Short mmCIF file of C-alpha atoms in Angstrom, two decimals:
data_model
loop_
_atom_site.label_atom_id
_atom_site.label_comp_id
_atom_site.label_asym_id
_atom_site.label_seq_id
_atom_site.Cartn_x
_atom_site.Cartn_y
_atom_site.Cartn_z
CA UNK A 1 -0.05 -0.14 0.04
CA UNK A 2 1.28 3.42 -1.10
CA UNK A 3 1.87 5.43 2.15
CA UNK A 4 0.96 8.76 0.53
CA UNK A 5 -2.20 7.73 -1.54
CA UNK A 6 -3.37 4.71 0.39
CA UNK A 7 -3.59 2.79 -2.96
CA UNK A 8 -2.47 -0.62 -3.11
CA UNK A 9 0.14 -0.99 -5.84
CA UNK A 10 1.84 -4.03 -7.27
CA UNK A 11 4.11 -4.74 -10.12
CA UNK A 12 2.46 -6.78 -12.80
CA UNK A 13 4.47 -9.60 -14.33
CA UNK A 14 5.72 -9.08 -17.94
CA UNK A 15 5.16 -11.29 -20.86
CA UNK A 16 8.31 -11.34 -23.07
CA UNK A 17 7.10 -12.47 -26.46
CA UNK A 18 8.70 -12.95 -29.92
CA UNK A 19 6.46 -13.99 -32.78
CA UNK A 20 7.66 -15.21 -36.20
CA UNK A 21 5.79 -13.29 -39.17
CA UNK A 22 6.97 -16.26 -41.31
CA UNK A 23 5.20 -19.16 -39.68
CA UNK A 24 3.32 -17.63 -36.71
CA UNK A 25 5.39 -19.40 -34.16
CA UNK A 26 5.41 -17.85 -30.65
CA UNK A 27 8.00 -18.00 -27.96
CA UNK A 28 7.19 -16.34 -24.60
CA UNK A 29 8.20 -16.34 -20.97
CA UNK A 30 6.65 -14.49 -17.97
CA UNK A 31 9.10 -12.49 -15.99
CA UNK A 32 8.60 -10.37 -12.83
CA UNK A 33 9.96 -7.09 -14.28
CA UNK A 34 10.89 -5.32 -17.41
CA UNK A 35 14.59 -4.76 -16.94
CA UNK A 36 17.82 -5.66 -18.74
CA UNK A 37 18.43 -8.76 -16.58
CA UNK A 38 15.01 -10.34 -17.53
CA UNK A 39 15.40 -9.28 -21.13
CA UNK A 40 18.74 -11.14 -21.14
CA UNK A 41 16.94 -14.11 -19.69
CA UNK A 42 14.25 -14.11 -22.44
CA UNK A 43 16.93 -13.63 -25.13
CA UNK A 44 18.97 -16.71 -23.79
CA UNK A 45 15.65 -18.75 -23.77
CA UNK A 46 14.80 -17.48 -27.32
CA UNK A 47 18.28 -18.39 -28.44
CA UNK A 48 18.24 -21.93 -26.94
CA UNK A 49 14.80 -22.58 -28.50
CA UNK A 50 16.27 -21.69 -31.89
CA UNK A 51 19.76 -22.68 -31.41
CA UNK A 52 20.39 -23.74 -35.07
CA UNK A 53 19.00 -20.64 -36.53
CA UNK A 54 19.88 -16.97 -36.96
CA UNK A 55 17.09 -14.63 -35.40
CA UNK A 56 16.32 -11.10 -36.58
CA UNK A 57 14.76 -9.53 -33.71
CA UNK A 58 12.58 -6.22 -34.50
CA UNK A 59 12.01 -4.28 -31.26
CA UNK A 60 11.70 -0.80 -29.91
CA UNK A 61 14.46 1.22 -28.29
CA UNK A 62 13.20 0.54 -24.65
CA UNK A 63 16.01 1.20 -22.20
CA UNK A 64 15.64 -2.53 -20.96
CA UNK A 65 16.20 -3.64 -24.68
CA UNK A 66 19.32 -1.51 -25.33
CA UNK A 67 21.18 -1.20 -21.98
CA UNK A 68 24.80 -2.28 -21.70
CA UNK A 69 23.77 -4.89 -19.32
CA UNK A 70 21.73 -6.85 -22.03
CA UNK A 71 23.49 -10.01 -23.00
CA UNK A 72 22.90 -10.70 -26.73
CA UNK A 73 23.34 -14.26 -27.79
CA UNK A 74 25.36 -14.76 -30.85
CA UNK A 75 22.45 -16.12 -32.95
CA UNK A 76 20.16 -13.11 -32.30
CA UNK A 77 20.51 -9.88 -34.21
CA UNK A 78 18.46 -6.72 -33.70
CA UNK A 79 16.72 -4.02 -35.72
CA UNK A 80 15.81 -1.17 -33.37
CA UNK A 81 12.88 0.77 -34.40
CA UNK A 82 12.86 4.58 -34.33
CA UNK A 83 11.66 6.18 -31.02
CA UNK A 84 7.99 6.60 -30.59
CA UNK A 85 6.94 4.61 -33.47
CA UNK A 86 4.43 1.83 -32.35
CA UNK A 87 2.91 1.64 -35.72
CA UNK A 88 6.10 0.05 -37.17
CA UNK A 89 6.51 -2.36 -34.27
CA UNK A 90 4.52 -5.62 -35.25
CA UNK A 91 4.18 -6.90 -31.74
CA UNK A 92 1.84 -3.92 -30.97
CA UNK A 93 -0.53 -5.52 -33.42
CA UNK A 94 -0.29 -8.84 -31.51
CA UNK A 95 -0.90 -7.15 -28.27
CA UNK A 96 -3.91 -5.34 -29.69
CA UNK A 97 -5.36 -8.41 -30.93
CA UNK A 98 -4.72 -10.21 -27.63
CA UNK A 99 -6.43 -7.35 -25.77
CA UNK A 100 -9.37 -7.02 -28.09
CA UNK A 101 -10.29 -10.70 -28.57
CA UNK A 102 -9.17 -12.23 -25.28
CA UNK A 103 -9.37 -9.56 -22.59
CA UNK A 104 -12.28 -7.39 -23.48
CA UNK A 105 -14.89 -6.87 -20.60
CA UNK A 106 -12.88 -8.91 -18.25
CA UNK A 107 -11.84 -8.01 -14.56
CA UNK A 108 -9.80 -10.19 -12.41
CA UNK A 109 -9.94 -10.74 -8.67
CA UNK A 110 -6.09 -11.36 -8.32
CA UNK A 111 -2.93 -11.09 -10.33
CA UNK A 112 -2.77 -14.96 -10.41
CA UNK A 113 -6.04 -15.14 -11.99
CA UNK A 114 -4.80 -12.42 -14.65
CA UNK A 115 -1.71 -14.56 -15.25
CA UNK A 116 -3.85 -17.78 -15.68
CA UNK A 117 -5.92 -15.99 -18.21
CA UNK A 118 -2.90 -14.60 -19.98
CA UNK A 119 -1.27 -17.98 -20.33
CA UNK A 120 -4.54 -19.56 -21.64
CA UNK A 121 -4.99 -16.58 -24.15
CA UNK A 122 -1.41 -17.00 -25.44
CA UNK A 123 -1.96 -20.89 -25.81
CA UNK A 124 -5.26 -20.13 -27.80
CA UNK A 125 -3.89 -17.30 -30.00
CA UNK A 126 -0.68 -19.26 -31.02
CA UNK A 127 -2.98 -21.92 -32.64
CA UNK A 128 -4.01 -19.47 -35.26
CA UNK A 129 -0.84 -19.16 -37.21
CA UNK A 130 -2.68 -17.59 -40.31
CA UNK A 131 -3.93 -14.72 -38.29
CA UNK A 132 -0.44 -14.18 -36.54
CA UNK A 133 1.34 -13.97 -39.95
CA UNK A 134 -1.34 -11.60 -41.18
CA UNK A 135 -0.97 -9.44 -38.08
CA UNK A 136 2.89 -9.48 -38.20
CA UNK A 137 3.70 -9.50 -41.82
CA UNK A 138 4.32 -5.90 -42.42
CA UNK A 139 5.65 -5.11 -45.85
CA UNK A 140 9.05 -3.93 -44.61
CA UNK A 141 9.59 -6.93 -42.65
CA UNK A 142 8.49 -9.21 -45.44
CA UNK A 143 11.01 -7.48 -47.48
CA UNK A 144 13.90 -7.84 -45.07
CA UNK A 145 13.02 -11.63 -44.65
CA UNK A 146 12.79 -12.21 -48.44
CA UNK A 147 16.31 -10.39 -49.01
CA UNK A 148 18.08 -11.71 -45.89
CA UNK A 149 19.79 -14.53 -47.75
CA UNK A 150 21.65 -11.77 -49.74
CA UNK A 151 23.30 -10.56 -46.66
CA UNK A 152 25.57 -11.75 -43.88
CA UNK A 153 25.93 -10.40 -40.42
CA UNK A 154 29.15 -9.14 -38.89
CA UNK A 155 29.17 -7.60 -35.53
CA UNK A 156 25.45 -7.02 -35.70
CA UNK A 157 25.40 -5.22 -38.96
CA UNK A 158 24.28 -6.49 -42.46
CA UNK A 159 26.46 -6.62 -45.29
CA UNK A 160 25.71 -7.74 -48.86
CA UNK A 161 27.49 -11.05 -49.85
CA UNK A 162 30.64 -10.24 -51.88
CA UNK A 163 30.53 -6.45 -51.16
CA UNK A 164 32.24 -4.43 -48.58
CA UNK A 165 29.64 -1.67 -47.98
CA UNK A 166 27.22 -1.68 -45.16
CA UNK A 167 23.44 -1.88 -45.87
CA UNK A 168 21.24 0.02 -43.47
CA UNK A 169 17.69 -1.52 -43.31
CA UNK A 170 16.25 0.30 -40.56
CA UNK A 171 17.19 3.26 -38.20
CA UNK A 172 19.18 2.04 -35.24
CA UNK A 173 18.33 4.49 -32.41
CA UNK A 174 18.17 4.06 -28.66
CA UNK A 175 15.21 4.87 -26.62
#
């Protein structure tokens, strides 16, 4: 209980989620806070789930995503979106769909009940791969995916095969 306002406050757990626009596959974990340590835990989990793949992760420049404390596995590469650009962020469409279809007109008596509903909702939405591909398949992301085999990654930057000039595919700015 907040001593000044008398209002009960609590930190809600955070769902760290990655969704593939190619096949609609979802990886997620629930962590207690949004911070660099928990982002690193999620990235390690994601890396282990796809240990034989290279992952191109699109995300905003939130401090927890870009801090020096974030440990980036070697098979994960990032495209940082410009500040204050939620319409470019495909995961915003995912969360909007989840809120609209699975959380409309709901109230929860406790955080555990909310978390149970979130877990059930994530299990249900991940079954509709076509919808997830439609929600997340932004044109600019599809173009990056289609052209990805023309590039190789060196120190987190994309370079065309057989060329020495760097290719910029999205602004890389911090938040």
